[in-house]
Structures are given as structure tokens and as C-alpha cells.
Coordinates of C-alpha atoms and ligand atoms in Angstrom, one line a residue:
Chain L
M19 CA 0.1 -0.1 0.3
T20 CA 2.2 2.7 -0.7
N21 CA -0.6 5.5 -2.2
A22 CA 0.1 8.7 -1.6
R23 CA -1.9 10.0 1.6
V24 CA -4.5 12.1 0.5
D25 CA -5.0 13.5 3.5
T26 CA -5.0 17.5 1.9
A27 CA -9.1 16.6 0.2
R28 CA -12.5 15.4 0.3
P29 CA -12.4 12.3 -2.0
P30 CA -14.4 13.0 -5.4
M31 CA -18.3 13.0 -5.0
G32 CA -18.4 11.2 -8.6
L33 CA -15.8 8.9 -8.7
G34 CA -17.5 7.6 -5.1
M35 CA -20.6 7.6 -6.8
R36 CA -20.3 6.2 -10.0
S37 CA -18.3 3.4 -7.7
L38 CA -21.3 3.5 -5.0
L39 CA -23.6 2.6 -7.9
R40 CA -21.9 0.2 -9.5
A41 CA -21.8 -1.4 -6.3
D42 CA -26.0 -1.0 -5.2
T43 CA -25.7 -2.5 -9.1
I44 CA -24.0 -5.6 -9.0
V45 CA -26.2 -6.0 -5.2
M46 CA -29.1 -5.6 -7.0
L47 CA -28.7 -8.0 -10.0
N48 CA -27.3 -11.2 -7.5
S49 CA -30.1 -10.8 -5.2
K50 CA -33.1 -13.0 -7.2
T51 CA -36.0 -12.3 -4.3
S52 CA -36.0 -8.4 -5.7
L53 CA -36.1 -9.8 -9.7
V54 CA -38.2 -12.1 -8.8
L55 CA -40.8 -9.4 -6.9
S56 CA -40.4 -7.0 -9.6
A57 CA -40.8 -8.6 -12.7
L58 CA -42.1 -12.6 -12.4
L59 CA -44.8 -12.4 -9.9
P60 CA -46.5 -9.8 -12.0
I61 CA -46.4 -11.9 -15.2
V62 CA -47.3 -14.3 -13.3
I63 CA -50.3 -12.9 -12.4
L64 CA -50.0 -12.0 -15.8
V65 CA -50.8 -15.0 -17.8
A66 CA -53.2 -15.8 -14.9
T67 CA -55.4 -14.4 -15.8
T68 CA -55.6 -15.4 -19.0
F69 CA -56.6 -18.7 -18.5
G70 CA -60.6 -19.5 -17.0
K71 CA -62.8 -16.2 -18.4
G72 CA -61.3 -14.3 -21.2
Q73 CA -60.8 -11.1 -21.0
S74 CA -61.9 -9.5 -24.3
R75 CA -63.4 -6.3 -23.2
L76 CA -60.2 -3.9 -23.3
G77 CA -60.8 -1.9 -19.9
G78 CA -60.8 -5.0 -17.9
S79 CA -57.0 -6.1 -20.3
A80 CA -56.2 -2.9 -19.5
L81 CA -57.0 -3.2 -15.3
I82 CA -55.0 -6.1 -14.9
V83 CA -52.0 -5.0 -16.8
G84 CA -52.0 -1.9 -15.0
L85 CA -52.7 -4.1 -10.8
A86 CA -49.9 -6.0 -12.1
L87 CA -47.7 -3.0 -12.8
T88 CA -49.2 -2.1 -9.4
L89 CA -48.2 -5.7 -8.1
G90 CA -44.7 -5.6 -8.8
L91 CA -43.9 -1.5 -8.5
L92 CA -45.6 -2.5 -4.7
T93 CA -44.0 -5.7 -3.8
S94 CA -40.4 -4.3 -4.6
C95 CA -40.2 -0.7 -3.0
L96 CA -42.1 -1.7 0.2
L97 CA -40.7 -5.8 0.8
G98 CA -38.3 -6.0 -1.3
F99 CA -35.9 -2.5 -0.9
T100 CA -36.9 -2.4 2.9
L101 CA -36.4 -5.1 3.8
A102 CA -32.2 -5.3 1.9
L103 CA -32.4 -1.6 3.8
A104 CA -33.2 -2.8 7.4
H105 CA -31.4 -6.0 6.7
D106 CA -27.9 -3.9 5.8
R107 CA -28.6 -1.3 8.9
D108 CA -28.5 -4.8 10.6
I109 CA -25.5 -6.5 10.0
G110 CA -23.7 -3.2 9.3
V111 CA -23.1 -2.3 6.2
L112 CA -24.8 0.9 6.8
Q113 CA -22.4 1.5 9.8
R114 CA -19.2 0.8 7.5
L115 CA -20.2 3.0 4.5
R116 CA -21.0 6.2 7.1
V117 CA -18.0 5.7 7.9
T118 CA -16.4 6.9 4.6
P119 CA -16.5 10.7 3.1
A120 CA -19.6 9.7 1.9
P121 CA -22.4 11.7 2.3
N122 CA -25.7 10.1 3.5
W123 CA -27.3 11.3 1.4
M124 CA -25.2 10.0 -1.6
I125 CA -25.8 6.0 0.2
M126 CA -28.9 6.5 0.4
T127 CA -29.4 8.1 -3.4
S128 CA -27.4 5.7 -5.2
R129 CA -29.6 2.4 -3.6
L130 CA -33.0 4.9 -4.9
I131 CA -31.5 4.6 -8.5
V132 CA -30.3 1.2 -9.2
Q133 CA -34.5 0.9 -7.2
V134 CA -36.3 2.8 -9.6
A135 CA -33.9 1.9 -12.1
T136 CA -34.8 -1.9 -11.8
N137 CA -38.6 -1.5 -11.5
L138 CA -38.9 0.7 -14.2
I139 CA -37.2 -2.0 -16.8
A140 CA -39.8 -5.3 -14.4
S141 CA -42.4 -2.3 -16.1
V142 CA -41.9 -2.5 -19.6
I143 CA -41.1 -6.6 -19.8
V144 CA -44.6 -6.9 -17.9
V145 CA -45.8 -4.0 -20.2
I146 CA -44.7 -6.2 -23.0
V147 CA -46.0 -9.4 -22.0
G148 CA -49.1 -8.1 -20.7
A149 CA -50.0 -5.6 -23.8
I150 CA -49.3 -9.7 -25.8
V151 CA -51.2 -11.9 -23.7
H152 CA -53.5 -9.9 -23.2
G153 CA -54.1 -8.6 -26.9
L154 CA -53.4 -5.2 -26.2
T155 CA -52.3 -2.9 -28.8
L156 CA -49.5 0.0 -27.8
N157 CA -47.9 3.7 -29.4
V158 CA -45.2 4.8 -28.9
G159 CA -46.2 7.9 -26.1
Q160 CA -48.4 4.5 -24.6
Y161 CA -45.6 2.9 -23.0
L162 CA -43.7 6.5 -22.4
L163 CA -46.5 7.3 -20.4
V164 CA -46.7 3.9 -19.4
I165 CA -42.9 4.0 -17.8
A166 CA -43.4 7.9 -16.4
V167 CA -46.4 6.4 -14.2
A168 CA -44.6 3.8 -12.6
I169 CA -41.2 5.9 -12.0
L170 CA -43.8 7.5 -10.1
G171 CA -45.7 4.9 -8.6
A172 CA -42.4 3.7 -7.6
A173 CA -41.6 7.2 -5.9
V174 CA -45.1 7.0 -4.3
F175 CA -43.6 3.2 -2.5
L176 CA -40.4 3.8 -2.6
A177 CA -40.8 7.2 -0.6
I178 CA -43.9 4.8 2.1
G179 CA -41.1 2.2 2.3
Q180 CA -38.4 4.4 3.2
A181 CA -40.7 6.0 6.3
L182 CA -41.4 2.9 7.0
V183 CA -37.3 1.7 7.8
G184 CA -36.3 4.8 8.7
L185 CA -39.0 5.8 11.7
I186 CA -38.6 1.6 12.6
R187 CA -36.2 -0.4 13.4
S188 CA -36.5 -4.1 14.3
T189 CA -35.8 -6.0 10.6
N190 CA -38.6 -8.3 11.9
A191 CA -41.6 -5.4 12.6
I192 CA -40.6 -4.5 9.0
S193 CA -41.5 -7.5 7.5
A194 CA -44.9 -8.1 9.5
I195 CA -46.2 -4.4 8.7
G196 CA -44.2 -4.5 5.9
R197 CA -46.5 -7.5 4.7
L198 CA -49.6 -6.2 6.5
L199 CA -49.6 -2.7 4.8
M200 CA -49.2 -4.0 1.3
I201 CA -52.3 -6.4 1.5
A202 CA -54.0 -3.2 3.1
L203 CA -52.9 -0.8 0.6
L204 CA -54.1 -3.8 -2.9
L205 CA -57.6 -4.6 -1.2
L206 CA -58.4 -1.1 -0.6
G207 CA -57.8 -0.5 -3.6
V208 CA -58.1 -3.1 -5.7
L209 CA -61.6 -4.3 -4.1
G210 CA -62.3 -0.4 -3.1
G211 CA -62.3 0.5 -6.1
T212 CA -64.6 -1.8 -7.3
G213 CA -67.9 0.0 -5.9
I214 CA -68.5 -3.4 -3.3
L215 CA -67.7 -1.9 0.8
G216 CA -69.9 0.6 -0.2
D217 CA -69.2 4.7 -1.9
T218 CA -67.3 5.9 1.2
I219 CA -65.1 2.7 0.5
K220 CA -64.6 3.8 -3.2
E221 CA -64.2 7.5 -2.8
I222 CA -61.0 6.7 -0.3
S223 CA -60.2 3.9 -2.7
D224 CA -59.9 6.2 -5.7
W225 CA -58.0 8.8 -3.7
S226 CA -55.2 5.8 -1.2
P227 CA -51.8 4.7 -3.0
V228 CA -52.4 1.4 -4.9
G229 CA -55.8 3.1 -6.3
A230 CA -54.7 6.2 -8.1
L231 CA -51.9 5.1 -9.7
M232 CA -54.8 2.0 -10.8
T233 CA -56.8 4.5 -12.1
L234 CA -53.8 5.7 -14.0
F235 CA -51.7 2.6 -15.3
S236 CA -55.7 2.1 -16.8
D237 CA -56.8 5.1 -17.6
V238 CA -53.2 5.4 -19.5
L239 CA -53.5 1.9 -21.3
N240 CA -57.0 2.7 -22.1
Q241 CA -55.6 6.1 -24.5
S242 CA -58.8 7.7 -21.9
A243 CA -58.8 11.5 -22.5
W244 CA -57.2 13.4 -19.0
S245 CA -59.4 13.8 -16.4
G246 CA -60.3 15.2 -13.7
Q247 CA -59.4 11.8 -11.4
D248 CA -56.0 11.3 -13.7
T249 CA -55.2 14.8 -12.3
G250 CA -56.5 13.9 -8.8
S251 CA -54.9 10.7 -8.3
L252 CA -51.8 11.7 -10.3
L253 CA -51.7 15.1 -7.1
A254 CA -52.0 12.5 -4.6
C255 CA -49.3 10.0 -5.5
V256 CA -47.5 14.1 -5.1
A257 CA -48.3 14.3 -2.6
Y258 CA -47.5 10.8 -1.5
V259 CA -44.0 11.2 -2.5
A260 CA -43.6 14.5 -0.1
V261 CA -45.1 12.9 2.7
F262 CA -43.1 10.5 3.4
A263 CA -40.0 11.0 2.3
F264 CA -40.3 13.8 4.5
I265 CA -40.7 11.6 6.7
G266 CA -38.5 8.9 6.0
I267 CA -35.9 10.7 5.2
R268 CA -36.1 13.2 8.3
W269 CA -36.9 10.6 11.0
F270 CA -34.5 7.9 9.1
R271 CA -32.9 5.8 12.5
W272 CA -28.9 4.3 10.7
E273 CA -28.8 2.9 14.1
S274 CA -30.4 -1.2 14.3
R275 CA -30.5 -0.6 18.1
Chain D
M6 CA 9.7 13.1 6.4
S7 CA 10.9 15.8 9.1
E8 CA 7.5 15.1 11.1
V9 CA 9.4 15.6 14.3
N10 CA 10.9 18.9 13.3
M11 CA 7.8 20.6 12.1
P12 CA 5.7 20.8 16.3
A13 CA 3.0 23.7 13.9
H14 CA 1.2 20.2 13.6
P15 CA -1.6 19.9 15.0
P16 CA -2.3 16.9 17.0
V17 CA -4.0 13.9 14.6
L18 CA -5.9 13.7 17.6
D19 CA -7.3 16.0 19.5
V20 CA -10.6 14.5 22.4
S21 CA -11.7 17.0 25.0
N22 CA -13.9 16.9 27.2
L23 CA -15.8 14.1 25.0
R24 CA -19.6 13.3 26.5
V25 CA -21.8 10.1 25.0
A26 CA -25.6 9.6 25.9
Y27 CA -27.8 6.8 24.7
G28 CA -31.0 8.0 25.8
A29 CA -30.4 9.0 29.8
R30 CA -27.4 7.3 29.7
T31 CA -24.6 9.0 30.2
V32 CA -21.9 6.1 28.6
V33 CA -18.7 8.5 28.0
D34 CA -18.0 11.4 30.8
G35 CA -15.8 13.7 30.1
V36 CA -13.5 11.9 28.7
S37 CA -10.2 14.0 26.6
F38 CA -6.5 12.9 25.5
Q39 CA -4.9 13.9 22.8
I40 CA -3.2 11.8 19.7
H41 CA 0.8 12.6 18.0
R42 CA 1.7 11.9 14.6
G43 CA 3.8 8.7 14.2
E44 CA 1.9 7.5 18.2
I45 CA 0.2 4.0 18.3
F46 CA -2.0 4.9 21.2
G47 CA -4.6 1.7 23.2
L48 CA -7.8 2.6 25.4
L49 CA -8.1 0.0 27.6
G50 CA -11.8 -0.9 29.4
P51 CA -13.6 -3.6 31.0
N52 CA -16.7 -4.3 28.7
G53 CA -19.0 -1.7 28.4
A54 CA -16.6 1.3 29.5
G55 CA -17.0 3.4 26.0
K56 CA -14.8 2.8 24.0
T57 CA -16.2 1.6 20.8
S58 CA -18.9 4.6 22.2
T59 CA -15.8 6.9 22.2
L60 CA -14.9 5.5 18.7
S61 CA -18.0 5.8 17.3
A62 CA -18.1 9.9 18.2
I63 CA -14.6 10.8 16.2
E64 CA -16.2 7.9 13.7
G65 CA -19.1 10.1 13.2
L66 CA -21.5 7.8 13.5
V67 CA -22.4 9.2 17.3
K68 CA -23.8 12.3 18.2
P69 CA -21.8 13.4 21.0
K70 CA -24.1 14.7 23.5
S71 CA -20.6 17.9 24.0
G72 CA -17.1 18.2 23.6
R73 CA -14.4 18.4 20.7
L74 CA -13.1 16.2 18.4
L75 CA -10.6 17.4 16.3
V76 CA -8.8 15.3 13.8
D77 CA -6.1 16.9 12.5
G78 CA -7.1 20.0 13.4
I79 CA -10.8 19.9 12.0
D80 CA -13.3 19.6 14.1
V81 CA -14.7 16.9 13.6
Q82 CA -19.0 17.6 13.7
E83 CA -18.5 20.8 11.8
E84 CA -17.1 19.4 8.5
P85 CA -18.3 16.1 8.8
L86 CA -16.8 14.5 5.9
D87 CA -13.5 15.8 5.5
A88 CA -12.4 14.9 8.8
K89 CA -13.5 11.0 7.9
A90 CA -11.3 11.5 5.1
R91 CA -8.4 11.2 7.1
L92 CA -9.4 8.0 8.7
G93 CA -10.0 4.9 8.6
V94 CA -11.8 2.6 10.0
Q95 CA -13.0 -1.2 11.4
L96 CA -15.6 -1.1 13.7
Q97 CA -16.5 -3.9 15.7
S98 CA -19.0 -5.1 14.5
S99 CA -19.3 -4.5 10.4
S100 CA -19.5 -6.3 7.9
F101 CA -19.7 -5.2 3.1
Q102 CA -22.5 -6.4 1.1
A103 CA -23.2 -9.8 1.4
E104 CA -23.1 -10.0 -2.4
L105 CA -20.3 -8.8 -3.4
T106 CA -16.9 -10.0 -4.1
I107 CA -13.4 -9.5 -2.0
Q108 CA -12.5 -7.5 -5.8
Q109 CA -15.5 -5.4 -6.3
I110 CA -15.3 -4.6 -2.4
A111 CA -12.2 -3.2 -2.7
R112 CA -13.2 -1.2 -5.8
L113 CA -16.3 -0.5 -4.1
Y114 CA -14.4 1.1 -1.2
G115 CA -11.5 2.7 -3.4
G116 CA -13.7 4.6 -5.3
L117 CA -14.9 6.4 -1.7
Y118 CA -12.1 6.7 -0.7
G119 CA -10.9 8.9 -3.5
V120 CA -8.6 5.9 -5.2
K121 CA -8.9 4.5 -8.2
L122 CA -7.6 0.8 -8.0
S123 CA -6.8 -0.8 -10.5
R124 CA -7.7 -5.5 -11.5
E125 CA -3.5 -5.8 -11.4
Q126 CA -2.9 -3.5 -7.6
I127 CA -5.9 -5.5 -5.9
G128 CA -4.6 -9.1 -6.5
T129 CA -0.8 -7.0 -5.4
S130 CA -2.2 -6.0 -2.2
M131 CA -4.9 -9.0 -1.8
R132 CA -1.2 -11.0 -2.2
A133 CA 0.4 -9.2 0.5
I134 CA -2.1 -10.0 3.0
G135 CA -2.5 -13.1 1.8
L136 CA -5.9 -13.2 0.1
E137 CA -5.3 -13.6 -3.4
Q138 CA -6.8 -17.6 -3.8
E139 CA -10.1 -15.6 -2.3
L140 CA -10.7 -12.3 -4.2
G141 CA -13.9 -14.4 -6.4
K142 CA -14.7 -15.1 -3.3
R143 CA -17.9 -13.3 -0.6
F144 CA -17.3 -11.8 2.2
K145 CA -19.5 -13.8 3.7
Q146 CA -17.0 -17.1 2.9
L147 CA -14.0 -15.9 4.2
S148 CA -13.0 -17.7 7.8
G149 CA -12.6 -14.6 10.6
G150 CA -9.4 -13.8 10.3
Q151 CA -9.6 -13.2 6.9
Q152 CA -12.7 -11.2 7.2
Q153 CA -10.4 -9.2 9.3
R154 CA -6.8 -8.7 7.5
L155 CA -10.0 -7.5 4.3
A156 CA -10.9 -4.9 6.5
L157 CA -7.9 -4.1 7.6
F158 CA -7.1 -3.4 4.3
I159 CA -10.6 -1.8 2.9
A160 CA -9.5 0.7 7.0
T161 CA -5.7 1.4 5.9
I162 CA -7.0 1.6 1.6
H163 CA -6.2 5.8 1.4
N164 CA -3.3 5.6 3.9
P165 CA -5.6 7.5 6.4
L166 CA -3.8 10.0 8.5
L167 CA -5.3 8.2 12.1
L168 CA -5.9 4.6 12.1
L169 CA -9.1 3.4 14.2
L170 CA -9.1 0.4 15.2
D171 CA -11.9 -1.4 17.5
E172 CA -10.3 -4.9 19.4
P173 CA -8.9 -5.6 15.6
T174 CA -6.9 -8.5 17.5
A175 CA -9.7 -10.9 18.6
G176 CA -10.3 -14.1 17.4
L177 CA -6.7 -13.7 15.7
D178 CA -4.0 -16.8 16.4
P179 CA -0.9 -16.5 17.6
Q180 CA 0.6 -15.6 14.4
A181 CA -2.8 -13.8 12.5
R182 CA -2.4 -11.7 15.7
R183 CA 1.5 -11.2 15.6
G184 CA 1.2 -9.7 12.0
L185 CA -1.6 -7.7 13.2
W186 CA 1.2 -6.5 15.4
R187 CA 4.0 -6.2 12.3
R188 CA 1.3 -4.1 10.3
I189 CA 0.6 -1.9 12.6
E190 CA 3.8 -0.9 13.1
E191 CA 4.3 -1.0 9.5
L192 CA 1.8 2.1 9.5
R193 CA 3.3 4.0 11.9
G194 CA 6.3 3.6 10.1
E195 CA 4.8 5.1 6.8
G196 CA 3.7 8.2 9.8
N197 CA 0.2 7.6 9.7
S198 CA -0.8 7.7 14.1
I199 CA -3.5 4.7 15.6
L200 CA -5.9 4.0 17.7
L201 CA -7.2 0.6 18.8
T202 CA -9.1 -1.1 21.3
T203 CA -7.7 -3.9 23.1
H204 CA -8.6 -6.6 26.2
S205 CA -5.4 -7.6 25.7
M206 CA -2.6 -5.8 28.1
E207 CA 0.0 -8.3 26.3
E208 CA -0.5 -6.7 23.2
A209 CA -1.3 -3.4 23.9
Q210 CA 2.5 -3.4 26.4
A211 CA 4.2 -4.9 23.3
V212 CA 2.1 -2.5 20.2
C213 CA 0.9 1.1 22.1
D214 CA 3.0 3.7 22.7
R215 CA 0.6 5.7 25.0
V216 CA -2.6 4.0 26.8
A217 CA -5.4 5.1 28.3
I218 CA -7.5 3.2 31.0
I219 CA -11.5 4.1 31.0
D220 CA -14.0 2.4 33.4
H221 CA -17.5 3.8 33.4
G222 CA -16.9 6.4 30.8
L223 CA -14.5 7.9 32.6
L224 CA -10.5 8.4 32.1
L225 CA -8.9 6.4 35.0
T226 CA -5.8 7.5 33.7
V227 CA -3.1 7.8 30.0
G228 CA 0.6 7.0 30.3
E229 CA 2.5 5.1 28.5
P230 CA 2.3 1.5 29.7
S231 CA 5.6 1.6 31.7
E232 CA 5.2 4.7 33.9
L233 CA 1.7 4.0 34.3
I234 CA 2.4 1.0 36.5
D235 CA 5.5 3.0 37.9
K236 CA 2.4 5.4 38.7
H237 CA -0.2 3.1 40.7
R238 CA 2.4 0.6 42.1
E239 CA 1.1 2.5 45.9
D240 CA -1.6 2.0 44.9
P241 CA -3.4 -0.3 47.8
R242 CA -6.4 -1.4 44.9
V243 CA -3.1 -2.6 42.6
L244 CA -0.8 -4.3 46.2
S245 CA -4.0 -6.0 46.0
V246 CA -4.2 -8.3 43.2
A247 CA -0.5 -8.5 42.0
H248 CA 1.1 -11.3 42.8
G249 CA 4.0 -10.2 42.6
A250 CA 6.3 -7.1 41.4
P251 CA 2.8 -5.6 39.1
T252 CA 1.9 -5.6 35.9
L253 CA -0.3 -3.6 33.5
E254 CA -2.6 -5.7 34.4
D255 CA -2.6 -5.2 38.1
V256 CA -3.0 -1.2 37.1
F257 CA -6.3 -2.1 34.9
I258 CA -8.2 -5.0 37.6
G259 CA -6.9 -2.6 40.0
L260 CA -8.4 0.2 38.9
T261 CA -11.6 -1.1 37.2
G262 CA -12.6 -3.4 40.0
S263 CA -13.0 -7.2 40.0
E264 CA -16.2 -7.7 39.6
I265 CA -17.1 -9.2 35.8
R266 CA -19.2 -6.3 33.7
D267 CA -22.0 -6.8 31.8
Ligands
LIG19 N1 -26.8 2.1 20.5 C1 -26.4 1.9 22.2 N2 -28.4 1.8 22.6 C2 -27.8 1.7 23.6 N3 -27.2 1.7 24.4 C3 -25.8 1.7 24.1 C4 -26.0 1.4 22.8 N4 -24.2 1.8 21.7 C5 -23.6 1.4 23.8 N5 -24.6 1.0 24.1 C6 -24.4 0.9 25.6 O1 -22.8 1.9 26.0 C7 -22.1 1.5 27.2 C8 -20.9 1.6 26.5 O2 -21.2 0.5 25.2 P1 -19.6 0.4 24.0 O3 -19.8 -0.5 23.4 O4 -18.8 1.6 23.9 O5 -18.5 -0.5 25.2 P2 -17.4 -1.3 25.3 O6 -16.1 -0.4 25.9 O7 -16.7 -0.8 23.5 O8 -17.1 -2.3 25.5 P3 -17.0 -3.9 25.0 O9 -15.4 -4.6 25.0 O10 -18.2 -5.0 25.4 O11 -16.6 -3.7 23.4 C9 -22.4 0.5 27.2 O12 -23.0 -0.5 28.8 C10 -23.4 -0.7 26.7 O13 -24.6 -1.1 26.5
LIG20 MG1 -16.4 -1.9 22.1

């Protein structure tokens, strides 16, 4: 170890960020669960729903593709991302990174970027598979909009996930609460959205994270004209991101004990 | 290097009146000491004495309740990143990402400390610490001693001014322990300073220029190992535990008591 001493300046940010991004990407590619959660599970749903009742109506297909996309985002962000982060906090990976000259935001941003990129790629694959098995023909503009909505969705669920890991120290508790939260959000967004649980629930459902995202996905896939409901959904998503990201960053607990 | 002739250098580490608390519980209570260039400084104390907490404050992992911490004259709390760039750290318990290979870990931490390492350079360094066969292995697949060697390599990857080692020889076999002592002395020879914690009085006497004994968060005494023995040889608490001429261990047990800690 004959390196010249670098005691005059802190290391360049760009090199640090690149190194983190590379490492986080390798970790992501090596972790089978995150890939399964973000792409494989939604594809299974897409394929499974083609059996049995034939989905001839366009609205039905779009809804199912929207659901598959949302599910992929929900599981990989709310469970995959949070559990990996909590685990790294538990075993001291985050601590080791934090004693380097890399600022905390850089360590977190690198992880978020890799997670969002994974979700993007997974979403594109899910849409393509969904379009094929459910016979949707989509134009380039629709694909771009799907990507845009997927980024928004990833941001919403990552922000909620960030708040979850930020506030709760125990990995087991995060795992349990994350699962419950996921089921609750899905039930509220999907079942509540059908109206069978009553009008009030339907109203709440449309504004819930899953409900709002499903509205946007199915409107994009159906090529519906932009509606007031879409504006509402968009604003709701932005609000969720702002509120939960603030909580998750402001009160993030770096230590597990 | 003619650093000895340049008294203008600030101490490499200046800890003054450090107080660390977890909730209402104060675990480091007004600790002060300094470390100079080229010095190996040992922090001794029973389990739970506050050694790791003191290091954590210097490393910026915990925010002190009060006190001032200067690394090479730089305030750790005001300019944490500049301070961290000068520190090499081996934590008592820490881990690298389980999915990364040794090679990838070396590249990651090289990058974080601003050192670009080529494949060849990493290979050479790993050969020097006997890990050339393990380059493609993951951290979890290494033995405890190999993990320690890798952690020390990562801690020194940027040739830091001050190296903080928290129980670096815990769990090592005698050969590896001697190897680490040699490495620490080499690093000192290159002008680095080292702050280490240990439970081994033998180790403290073998490698440390000066040691401090802390207990219950209080700094009890500081000095060269032989100085401490001289200073406390008449202390009745030390005499009551000594068998024959007092040793550093007698001083340690005399000052910190003989009951077992958490
Ligand atoms: N994150 C934490 N939260 C609450 N208490 C803590 C935390 N870390 C340490 N402590 C407590 O602070 C005290 C000092 O702990 P510290 O780890 O500094 O001791 P130590 O001298 O390093 O001990 P050891 O030799 O066992 O490593 C202990 O009583 C410990 O239980
Ligand atoms: Mg300790």
C-alpha cells in the first residue's frame, strides 16, 4: 500500500457515487428475490388471468395489466427495498459505509436510483408481456406514459417504504408491517375501487396509493382522455411522495439499536 | 519525512471533554486525550466501559452530547466529510455487502476514499495479505481471520492519517495477531497514527506507545505502559491484586475493579 497520502482533500463526489452505483447494481443483480418480486410475480398474474374467463373487454385487460404493474412496484419497493435496507442496517453494512467520506444522502440516493431503474425495466417487461398475452396494442406514446407512471408509482411506494424503515428499527417488525400494509393497500385500492364495499370506501380507494396508481395506469393503457380524476390521482401520488419521503429522510434511524 | 522537527502540526486527534449518551444514560463522561503523529495509542477498559462509543463519536456515527473532537485540526462535527477522509476505520462489528466479492468490495471502498485501484493493484494488495486465492469469494465465505485482514486492508486503502481499530485482534490466532502487530508498526513507520482498543494487556504493552484506561465512561489514567505501572505501583487497589511486581494487568484490574461486567 504505497498510495500517496490523500490527506489534503476529501475524495471526488463523482467517483464515490459511481462506485456506489456499481456496487448497488451488482447487489441488485445478484439478489434473486428483488427480480422475482418486481417482474416475475406480475407476469405470473398476467398469464394466470388469461385462463378461465376470457378478457375480451379492453377495460378489463387494461385493469389487469395496471394491477400487475402496481403489484410489481408495491412488492419490490415495500418489501424488497425495505427489507434489504433494514438487513444492511442490522448487520453493519450501512455503518461501514457511513464512516467513509460519502455523505449519507449519497449512500441512500444510490440505492434509490438502482431500485427505480430496476422497477422501470421490470415495468416495461410487464407491459410488453401484458400487451401480448392480453392482446393490447400500444403506441410509443403509451409506453412512455406507462414508464412515467411507473416512475411515479415506484416513488410513492419507495417513499412509504423509506418511512417504514426510517421509523422502525426491527427488521422483523418491518417485514410484518410491510406485508400487512401491502395487503391493506391492495385490498383498499382494488376491492374498494370496485364499489362493493360502499361509496365511502370507493371514494377513499380512488385517493389511496394503489387506487390512484391503478387509475393512471388503466387510463394510459386505455388511451382515455385526461380527466379530473387523473389530475386528482397524480396530485395524490405527488403528495404521498412528498409526505412519506420527508418523514423517511428526516427521521431515518441509521442504527438498528 | 521530518515531521519530528515540525511542532506546528496539530495533534492528529484531539478529544476534549467528550460526552456521549444513549437516551438518558451517559456512557462516555468527559473524556479528554490527544494522539500525536506516528503514535500508537491504546484504549483499554472492561466490557461496556465506553471504548466503542468513544470511537463512534470520532467516526461520526453518534452525535456527542458535548465536547470537541478535532482530527488533524478539523472539527468532526462541523466538517464531518473532511474529517472522515483522514480516518481509516475498522469497526468492532461491521460487515460488507454479502453479494459483493472481495475484488468488488476493494473497488467500492477505493472509490469512496478517492483511490482508483486497477485489477492488478487489487491483486497485488491481496497477495500481500494472503487473500489472492479469495479474490472472487464473497465476504461471508471468508474465515474470521481473513475477514479481519480484509477489513484492515479496507481501513488503510487511502493511507489514512489516523487509523481507528476497534479490537482488531479479537478472534485471531497467535500468528495472525503477530502479523497484525507487525502491520500496525509498519503503518506507524509510514507516519500514520493508530488508535486501537484491546482487552489484551500483552498487546497494549507490545505495540502501544501510550495507553488510556477508561471505565464507566470515565478516563482513569493515561501514559506509557511502563509509566502507568510506576505511577500506580503503590496504589493499595493495585497491590491487593498483584502477585509479585505489579504488571499492567494488575494496574488495570486494580483501577477498574474485579467484578465482571455486562
Ligand atoms: N446504540 C446503543 N444504544 C444504547 N446503549 C448503547 C448503545 N451502544 C452502546 N451502548 C451502551 O453503552 C455502554 C458502552 O458501550 P461500548 O460499546 O462503548 O463499550 P465498549 O467499551 O466498547 O465495550 P466492549 O469491550 O464490550 O466492546 C454499554 O453499557 C452499552 O450497553
Ligand atoms: Mg466495544
